[in-house]
Short mmCIF file of C-alpha atoms and ligand atoms in Angstrom, two decimals:
data_model
loop_
_atom_site.label_atom_id
_atom_site.label_comp_id
_atom_site.label_asym_id
_atom_site.label_seq_id
_atom_site.Cartn_x
_atom_site.Cartn_y
_atom_site.Cartn_z
CA MET A 1 4.69 -2.25 -16.88
CA ASN A 2 4.61 -5.95 -15.39
CA SER A 3 4.16 -8.80 -17.26
CA VAL A 4 1.14 -10.45 -16.74
CA SER A 5 -2.03 -7.82 -16.94
CA SER A 6 -4.58 -9.46 -15.04
CA GLN A 7 -2.07 -9.21 -12.08
CA ASN A 8 -1.30 -5.48 -12.85
CA ALA A 9 -5.07 -4.56 -12.13
CA ARG A 10 -4.25 -6.08 -8.42
CA VAL A 11 -2.99 -3.56 -5.54
CA LEU A 12 -1.76 -4.81 -2.37
CA SER A 13 -1.66 -2.71 0.85
CA GLY A 14 -1.39 -2.24 4.26
CA MET A 15 -1.38 -0.67 8.05
CA ARG A 16 0.02 -1.63 10.69
CA PRO A 17 -2.85 -1.70 13.56
CA THR A 18 -1.98 1.85 16.18
CA GLY A 19 -5.54 1.80 16.46
CA GLN A 20 -8.19 4.62 15.55
CA LEU A 21 -7.27 6.91 12.79
CA HIS A 22 -6.41 10.53 12.42
CA LEU A 23 -7.29 12.49 9.75
CA GLY A 24 -3.53 11.97 8.07
CA HIS A 25 -4.05 8.27 7.56
CA TYR A 26 -7.97 9.41 6.05
CA HIS A 27 -5.78 12.09 3.41
CA GLY A 28 -2.74 10.07 2.46
CA VAL A 29 -3.60 6.70 2.78
CA LEU A 30 -7.40 6.22 2.99
CA LYS A 31 -8.37 8.95 -0.26
CA ASN A 32 -6.21 6.63 -2.28
CA TRP A 33 -7.76 3.25 -1.51
CA LEU A 34 -10.89 4.89 -2.04
CA GLU A 35 -10.17 5.52 -5.21
CA LEU A 36 -7.94 2.42 -5.69
CA GLN A 37 -10.77 -0.15 -4.89
CA HIS A 38 -12.86 1.02 -8.05
CA GLU A 39 -10.33 0.87 -10.45
CA TYR A 40 -8.07 -2.08 -9.22
CA GLU A 41 -8.38 -5.48 -7.67
CA CYS A 42 -7.23 -4.46 -4.11
CA PHE A 43 -6.46 -6.35 -1.15
CA PHE A 44 -6.05 -4.19 1.73
CA PHE A 45 -4.32 -5.88 5.01
CA VAL A 46 -4.02 -4.98 8.61
CA ALA A 47 -0.05 -5.59 9.29
CA ASP A 48 0.09 -7.36 12.72
CA TRP A 49 3.20 -8.72 11.90
CA HIS A 50 4.63 -5.72 10.80
CA ALA A 51 3.33 -3.87 14.58
CA LEU A 52 5.66 -6.74 15.94
CA THR A 53 9.04 -6.09 13.73
CA THR A 54 9.21 -2.82 16.04
CA HIS A 55 6.61 -3.56 19.24
CA TYR A 56 7.22 -6.86 19.94
CA GLU A 57 7.46 -5.78 23.49
CA ASP A 58 3.37 -4.81 24.13
CA PRO A 59 1.92 -7.19 21.27
CA SER A 60 -1.59 -6.51 24.48
CA ILE A 61 -2.66 -3.64 21.81
CA ILE A 62 -3.10 -5.30 18.34
CA PRO A 63 -6.23 -7.20 18.48
CA ASP A 64 -8.35 -3.84 20.07
CA SER A 65 -6.50 -1.52 17.74
CA SER A 66 -6.69 -3.92 14.85
CA ARG A 67 -10.62 -4.02 15.27
CA GLU A 68 -10.34 -0.01 15.26
CA MET A 69 -8.69 0.58 12.56
CA VAL A 70 -10.49 -1.66 10.26
CA ILE A 71 -13.96 0.15 11.46
CA ASP A 72 -12.23 3.19 10.94
CA TRP A 73 -11.58 1.68 7.07
CA LEU A 74 -15.16 0.79 6.61
CA ALA A 75 -16.29 3.79 8.18
CA ALA A 76 -14.25 6.14 5.73
CA GLY A 77 -16.13 4.67 2.50
CA ILE A 78 -13.23 1.24 2.21
CA ASN A 79 -16.23 -1.05 0.16
CA PRO A 80 -15.70 -4.97 1.07
CA GLY A 81 -17.97 -6.09 -1.70
CA SER A 82 -14.93 -3.98 -3.55
CA ALA A 83 -11.62 -4.74 -1.85
CA THR A 84 -10.40 -7.79 0.53
CA LEU A 85 -10.23 -7.15 3.66
CA PHE A 86 -7.65 -9.23 5.71
CA VAL A 87 -5.46 -9.75 8.51
CA GLN A 88 -1.75 -10.31 7.89
CA SER A 89 -1.85 -13.28 10.49
CA ARG A 90 -4.70 -15.24 9.75
CA VAL A 91 -2.88 -16.37 6.39
CA PRO A 92 -0.22 -17.68 7.41
CA GLU A 93 0.90 -18.61 3.85
CA HIS A 94 2.50 -15.28 4.10
CA ALA A 95 4.63 -16.74 6.48
CA GLU A 96 5.84 -19.63 4.73
CA LEU A 97 6.46 -17.24 1.99
CA HIS A 98 8.90 -15.19 4.11
CA LEU A 99 10.39 -18.08 5.14
CA LEU A 100 11.23 -19.26 1.71
CA LEU A 101 12.24 -15.98 -0.02
CA SER A 102 14.63 -15.80 2.62
CA MET A 103 16.72 -18.54 1.56
CA ILE A 104 17.66 -16.51 -1.66
CA THR A 105 17.73 -13.09 -0.36
CA PRO A 106 21.63 -12.17 0.31
CA LEU A 107 22.09 -10.70 3.34
CA GLY A 108 23.64 -7.16 2.03
CA TRP A 109 20.18 -6.79 0.10
CA LEU A 110 18.45 -6.23 3.63
CA GLU A 111 21.28 -4.21 5.00
CA ARG A 112 21.09 -1.93 2.24
CA VAL A 113 17.53 -0.99 2.84
CA PRO A 114 17.65 2.64 3.81
CA THR A 115 15.05 1.97 6.17
CA TYR A 116 16.94 -0.07 8.13
CA LYS A 117 19.59 2.35 9.19
CA ASP A 118 16.79 4.75 9.61
CA GLN A 119 14.69 3.66 11.60
CA GLN A 120 17.12 2.15 14.03
CA GLU A 121 18.66 6.16 14.38
CA LYS A 122 14.95 7.42 14.51
CA LEU A 123 13.84 4.29 17.02
CA LYS A 124 16.41 5.42 19.44
CA GLU A 125 13.97 3.80 22.58
CA LEU A 126 13.03 0.32 21.09
CA ASP A 127 15.89 -2.85 20.39
CA LEU A 128 15.63 -3.03 16.63
CA SER A 129 18.74 -5.36 16.78
CA THR A 130 16.37 -8.50 16.16
CA TYR A 131 16.33 -10.49 13.09
CA GLY A 132 12.52 -10.00 12.68
CA PHE A 133 13.73 -6.43 12.26
CA LEU A 134 16.24 -6.72 9.63
CA GLY A 135 13.49 -9.22 7.72
CA TYR A 136 10.40 -7.39 7.49
CA PRO A 137 11.54 -5.96 4.31
CA LEU A 138 11.34 -9.27 3.16
CA LEU A 139 7.76 -9.93 4.90
CA GLN A 140 6.39 -7.00 2.77
CA SER A 141 8.38 -8.75 -0.30
CA ALA A 142 6.28 -11.87 0.80
CA ASP A 143 3.10 -9.51 1.22
CA ILE A 144 3.09 -8.16 -1.92
CA LEU A 145 4.39 -11.61 -4.34
CA MET A 146 1.58 -13.42 -2.31
CA TYR A 147 -1.46 -11.68 -4.42
CA LYS A 148 0.73 -10.86 -7.74
CA ALA A 149 0.32 -7.68 -6.97
CA GLY A 150 0.77 -5.32 -10.10
CA GLN A 151 0.88 -2.38 -7.88
CA VAL A 152 1.47 -1.27 -4.80
CA PRO A 153 0.91 2.28 -3.49
CA VAL A 154 3.62 3.52 -1.45
CA GLY A 155 5.35 7.21 -0.63
CA GLU A 156 8.66 8.01 -1.14
CA ASP A 157 10.27 6.08 1.79
CA GLN A 158 8.96 3.23 0.62
CA VAL A 159 10.53 2.90 -2.91
CA ALA A 160 13.16 0.61 -2.08
CA HIS A 161 11.06 -1.52 -0.56
CA VAL A 162 8.94 -2.39 -3.47
CA GLU A 163 12.47 -2.42 -5.77
CA LEU A 164 14.28 -4.71 -2.96
CA THR A 165 10.86 -7.47 -4.06
CA ARG A 166 11.29 -6.56 -7.88
CA GLU A 167 14.68 -7.67 -7.50
CA VAL A 168 13.55 -10.99 -5.04
CA ALA A 169 11.12 -12.01 -7.43
CA ARG A 170 13.74 -11.76 -10.80
CA ARG A 171 16.20 -13.50 -8.43
CA PHE A 172 13.46 -16.37 -7.42
CA ASN A 173 12.07 -16.46 -11.32
CA HIS A 174 16.15 -17.08 -12.52
CA ILE A 175 16.50 -19.65 -10.32
CA TYR A 176 12.97 -21.79 -10.01
CA GLY A 177 11.34 -20.68 -13.38
CA ARG A 178 13.87 -23.14 -15.48
CA GLU A 179 11.59 -26.28 -15.30
CA PRO A 180 12.99 -29.28 -17.07
CA GLY A 181 11.92 -28.84 -20.76
CA PHE A 182 10.73 -24.94 -20.34
CA GLU A 183 11.40 -24.23 -24.30
CA GLU A 184 9.49 -27.52 -25.21
CA LYS A 185 6.54 -26.33 -23.07
CA ALA A 186 6.63 -23.41 -23.64
CA GLU A 187 6.25 -24.58 -27.14
CA ALA A 188 3.51 -26.71 -27.05
CA ALA A 189 1.94 -23.55 -24.71
CA LYS A 190 2.29 -21.53 -27.91
CA LYS A 191 0.94 -23.58 -30.42
CA LYS A 192 -2.19 -23.63 -28.38
CA MET A 193 -2.67 -19.51 -29.16
CA GLY A 194 -3.19 -21.04 -33.07
CA LYS A 195 -1.30 -20.18 -36.14
CA LYS A 196 -1.84 -17.06 -37.21
CA ASN A 197 -0.82 -15.96 -33.15
CA ALA A 198 1.57 -18.24 -32.27
CA LYS A 199 3.55 -16.49 -35.62
CA LEU A 200 3.01 -13.41 -34.27
CA PHE A 201 4.32 -14.25 -31.08
CA ASP A 202 7.37 -15.31 -32.95
CA SER A 203 8.36 -12.27 -35.28
CA LEU A 204 7.11 -9.92 -32.05
CA LYS A 205 9.98 -11.91 -29.88
CA ARG A 206 12.50 -11.84 -32.33
CA ARG A 207 11.75 -8.01 -32.89
CA TYR A 208 12.57 -7.37 -28.42
CA GLN A 209 14.99 -9.99 -28.10
CA GLU A 210 17.18 -9.08 -31.91
CA GLN A 211 16.77 -5.34 -31.89
CA GLY A 212 15.24 -4.68 -28.03
CA ASP A 213 12.19 -3.58 -29.60
CA GLN A 214 10.07 -2.55 -26.50
CA GLU A 215 6.85 -1.52 -28.66
CA ALA A 216 7.24 -5.85 -29.92
CA LEU A 217 7.46 -6.21 -26.21
CA GLU A 218 4.38 -4.36 -24.98
CA VAL A 219 2.53 -6.15 -27.99
CA ALA A 220 3.48 -9.54 -27.78
CA ARG A 221 2.19 -9.40 -23.50
CA ALA A 222 -1.23 -7.61 -25.11
CA LEU A 223 -1.47 -10.43 -27.83
CA LEU A 224 -0.40 -13.16 -24.63
CA ASP A 225 -3.30 -11.01 -22.18
CA GLY A 226 -5.56 -11.65 -24.80
CA GLN A 227 -5.64 -15.46 -24.67
CA GLY A 228 -8.74 -16.60 -23.04
CA ASN A 229 -7.92 -20.65 -24.41
CA ILE A 230 -4.43 -20.95 -23.10
CA THR A 231 -3.65 -21.43 -18.99
CA LEU A 232 -2.44 -19.26 -16.15
CA ALA A 233 0.70 -21.54 -15.93
CA ASP A 234 1.07 -21.57 -20.13
CA ARG A 235 0.84 -17.74 -19.94
CA GLU A 236 3.55 -17.12 -17.41
CA ARG A 237 6.01 -19.76 -19.44
CA LEU A 238 5.10 -17.84 -22.56
CA PHE A 239 6.01 -14.31 -20.72
CA GLY A 240 9.33 -15.98 -19.46
CA TYR A 241 9.98 -16.81 -22.57
CA LEU A 242 9.28 -13.75 -24.23
CA GLU A 243 11.98 -11.80 -22.50
CA GLY A 244 14.31 -14.49 -22.70
CA GLY A 245 14.18 -15.60 -19.09
CA GLY A 246 12.28 -18.83 -17.21
CA ARG A 247 8.85 -19.08 -16.09
CA ILE A 248 7.54 -15.94 -14.31
CA ILE A 249 6.48 -17.87 -11.02
CA LEU A 250 6.39 -14.15 -9.21
CA PRO A 251 5.84 -11.41 -10.98
CA GLU A 252 7.73 -8.04 -10.38
CA PRO A 253 5.61 -5.68 -8.77
CA GLN A 254 5.39 -2.07 -9.47
CA ALA A 255 5.77 1.39 -7.00
CA LEU A 256 2.27 3.31 -6.79
CA LEU A 257 3.96 6.86 -5.64
CA THR A 258 1.33 8.28 -4.05
CA GLN A 259 2.12 11.81 -3.10
CA ALA A 260 2.28 12.70 0.32
CA SER A 261 0.13 13.60 2.17
CA LYS A 262 -0.51 17.07 2.77
CA MET A 263 -2.41 17.19 5.70
CA PRO A 264 -0.31 18.44 8.78
CA GLY A 265 -0.92 18.19 13.04
CA LEU A 266 -2.18 20.91 14.21
CA ASP A 267 1.38 22.34 14.66
CA GLY A 268 2.22 22.20 11.38
CA GLN A 269 4.75 19.10 11.91
CA LYS A 270 3.42 16.03 10.00
CA MET A 271 -0.30 14.64 11.94
CA SER A 272 1.29 11.88 13.78
CA LYS A 273 0.15 10.23 17.49
CA SER A 274 3.93 11.41 18.88
CA TYR A 275 3.17 14.74 18.21
CA ASN A 276 0.53 15.03 19.88
CA ASN A 277 -1.01 16.82 17.48
CA THR A 278 -4.12 14.70 15.28
CA ILE A 279 -7.30 15.05 15.02
CA SER A 280 -8.78 11.82 15.20
CA LEU A 281 -11.81 10.56 12.58
CA ARG A 282 -14.17 9.55 15.45
CA ASP A 283 -12.76 12.70 17.85
CA ASP A 284 -16.19 14.74 18.86
CA PRO A 285 -17.45 17.23 17.05
CA ALA A 286 -17.21 19.55 19.56
CA GLU A 287 -13.49 18.79 20.75
CA VAL A 288 -12.66 18.84 17.46
CA GLU A 289 -13.85 22.30 17.55
CA LYS A 290 -11.99 23.46 20.53
CA THR A 291 -8.86 22.13 19.27
CA LEU A 292 -9.38 23.85 15.78
CA ARG A 293 -9.97 26.97 17.56
CA THR A 294 -7.59 26.41 20.38
CA MET A 295 -4.59 25.08 17.35
CA PRO A 296 -1.61 27.89 17.07
CA THR A 297 -1.26 31.00 14.32
CA ASP A 298 1.38 32.76 13.13
CA PRO A 299 2.76 33.62 16.19
CA ALA A 300 3.71 37.42 14.71
CA ARG A 301 0.06 38.15 14.93
CA VAL A 302 -0.27 38.77 18.86
CA ARG A 303 -2.97 41.44 18.53
CA ARG A 304 -5.95 41.05 16.22
CA THR A 305 -4.62 44.61 14.14
CA ASP A 306 -1.46 42.43 13.78
CA PRO A 307 -1.03 41.46 10.22
CA GLY A 308 0.37 37.84 9.41
CA ASP A 309 1.71 35.26 7.09
CA PRO A 310 0.13 32.72 5.84
CA GLU A 311 3.30 30.90 5.02
CA LYS A 312 3.89 30.86 8.89
CA CYS A 313 0.84 29.73 9.82
CA PRO A 314 -0.70 25.91 9.85
CA VAL A 315 -4.28 26.98 9.72
CA TRP A 316 -3.27 28.22 6.34
CA GLN A 317 -2.22 24.32 5.57
CA PHE A 318 -5.66 22.78 6.65
CA HIS A 319 -6.90 26.04 4.17
CA GLN A 320 -5.02 24.23 1.57
CA VAL A 321 -7.10 21.31 2.13
CA TYR A 322 -10.21 22.49 2.96
CA SER A 323 -11.13 25.92 1.64
CA SER A 324 -11.77 26.77 -1.91
CA ASP A 325 -9.69 29.24 -3.94
CA GLU A 326 -11.82 32.21 -3.01
CA VAL A 327 -11.43 31.33 0.90
CA CYS A 328 -7.80 31.01 0.11
CA ASP A 329 -7.65 34.39 -1.21
CA TRP A 330 -9.53 35.89 1.21
CA VAL A 331 -7.59 34.59 3.58
CA GLN A 332 -4.23 35.62 2.15
CA GLU A 333 -5.40 39.07 1.61
CA GLY A 334 -7.14 39.09 5.20
CA CYS A 335 -4.24 37.85 7.07
CA ARG A 336 -1.60 39.88 5.68
CA SER A 337 -3.57 42.85 5.76
CA ALA A 338 -5.09 42.46 9.33
CA GLY A 339 -8.19 43.04 7.68
CA ILE A 340 -9.54 39.10 9.71
CA GLY A 341 -8.57 38.28 12.63
CA CYS A 342 -7.49 34.22 13.34
CA LEU A 343 -10.76 33.10 15.17
CA GLU A 344 -12.89 34.04 11.83
CA CYS A 345 -9.98 32.75 9.66
CA LYS A 346 -10.71 29.38 11.44
CA ARG A 347 -14.90 29.28 10.60
CA PRO A 348 -14.25 27.87 7.31
CA VAL A 349 -11.63 24.93 8.16
CA ILE A 350 -13.75 24.23 11.24
CA ASP A 351 -17.03 23.90 8.82
CA GLY A 352 -14.86 21.63 6.69
CA VAL A 353 -13.13 19.22 9.15
CA LEU A 354 -16.18 19.16 10.45
CA ALA A 355 -18.58 18.33 7.07
CA GLU A 356 -15.94 15.30 6.68
CA LEU A 357 -16.20 13.85 9.49
CA VAL A 358 -19.99 13.64 10.44
CA PRO A 359 -20.73 11.04 7.70
CA ILE A 360 -17.36 8.86 9.05
CA GLN A 361 -18.58 9.35 12.06
CA GLU A 362 -22.19 8.09 11.11
CA ARG A 363 -21.00 5.01 9.56
CA ALA A 364 -17.90 4.02 11.98
CA LYS A 365 -21.49 4.23 14.51
CA GLU A 366 -22.75 1.90 13.02
CA TYR A 367 -20.02 -0.42 12.35
CA GLU A 368 -19.26 0.01 16.23
CA ALA A 369 -22.86 -1.35 17.44
CA GLN A 370 -22.42 -3.97 14.87
CA PRO A 371 -18.99 -5.93 16.40
CA ASP A 372 -20.45 -9.48 14.45
CA LEU A 373 -20.86 -7.26 10.68
CA VAL A 374 -17.29 -6.43 11.56
CA ARG A 375 -15.85 -10.01 12.37
CA SER A 376 -17.96 -11.64 9.39
CA ILE A 377 -16.67 -8.82 7.03
CA MET A 378 -12.79 -9.66 7.92
CA ASN A 379 -13.32 -13.34 8.28
CA GLU A 380 -14.17 -14.03 4.61
CA GLY A 381 -11.58 -11.11 3.36
CA CYS A 382 -9.46 -14.08 4.98
CA GLU A 383 -11.21 -16.48 3.76
CA ARG A 384 -10.46 -14.98 -0.28
CA ALA A 385 -6.90 -14.10 0.78
CA ARG A 386 -5.97 -17.46 1.77
CA ASP A 387 -7.63 -18.76 -1.48
CA VAL A 388 -5.01 -16.38 -3.57
CA ALA A 389 -1.95 -17.09 -1.19
CA ARG A 390 -2.54 -20.82 -1.42
CA GLU A 391 -2.30 -21.13 -4.84
CA THR A 392 0.92 -19.15 -4.97
CA ILE A 393 2.43 -20.84 -2.01
CA ASP A 394 1.22 -24.04 -4.20
CA GLU A 395 3.39 -22.34 -7.37
CA VAL A 396 6.03 -21.65 -5.01
CA ARG A 397 6.23 -25.55 -3.21
CA HIS A 398 6.24 -27.15 -6.74
CA ALA A 399 9.01 -24.75 -8.04
CA MET A 400 10.90 -25.11 -4.94
CA SER A 401 10.76 -28.99 -4.91
CA LEU A 402 9.20 -29.13 -1.81
CA VAL A 403 6.05 -30.82 -2.87
CA MET A 404 5.84 -34.98 -1.56
CA VAL A 405 5.77 -37.45 -4.20
S1 LIG B 1 -5.32 34.76 9.78
FE1 LIG B 1 -5.45 32.91 9.42
S2 LIG B 1 -3.68 32.14 7.92
FE2 LIG B 1 -3.21 34.40 9.35
S3 LIG B 1 -2.29 33.83 11.75
FE3 LIG B 1 -4.61 34.04 11.55
S4 LIG B 1 -4.92 31.92 11.16
FE4 LIG B 1 -2.98 32.05 10.60
#
């Protein structure tokens, strides 16, 4: 659990602009976003600077890719009334926070992030021996900390990035959270809660600090959350005071672990443009049907009469995403006994995929026809994001004594 619950309710997530999205993105990321947008205050952003960390040589595709990606978000049902959608480079405060955090981040922390070496190995065709690439996890930290996001939805491979963010936030708060007269200010803030609450706070703080009582910590946090009559700065002071540190300026986020997408590519590998095994959200339905009809099956089923094994067939993985238990039983039985043919088996999958794509494509058409609407949604989102970012960067500048007197 994080320290400031109003911020716990904030979620930040971004996607690099790679153009039109496919079913892998839909099942792996967007369906999750669709749920999150109703539960949390969400900030979803186009990570265009992140795209430059690996593809700085060809930035010309970024504007079109960004627009197409946003159209897909909207078409999938991301609601700009519920979530703030913005473009990273249009909130330049991200760059400032990244720079300021870079001053306190030991080089070793970045070199140790597992994706640093992994990606260099995997993306051999790219020159990733750049300062930008080494620093991209810190740019992510700046993205997250800017919104004081409590929750960051990530897959397993990104957990280390959230961990880095937590360490950077801790270090920042440790160095800059100790404002002059901290204890006096915290005591004054405590009094503003009223006598009874101040006494309760003291006893909970003592139980936590002297006996390590976690329950007391949780109760005290809830007590602070419930205080409507103290300022955010006072609340942050009291959170820090409670835990025995300084003022918490940048709260530590939590990784909200998302399940890996079960959606495979047409060949059974991960669905990815680089494997050429994708179905894009806006592919023509006739084309989608043709692609699915010709997708590979268990190679053992050469003739209709040959029994097969669904475990060796990518179509079965599609059934697991799209079909009911009843249909899955029918597939298992029919495949192993050669009771059904592969085309027959693919029918429910084709129907399922097309049914999923129809409403998305209808909405996409509407947004494609109204580029001004998409632009104004993004303009509004960028403004909203920037308002929050300005507040954070102001606090950070003050904490780091970067204000002219
Ligand atoms: S019957 Fe279905 S599961 Fe079996 S090999 Fe053919 S497509 Fe795959």
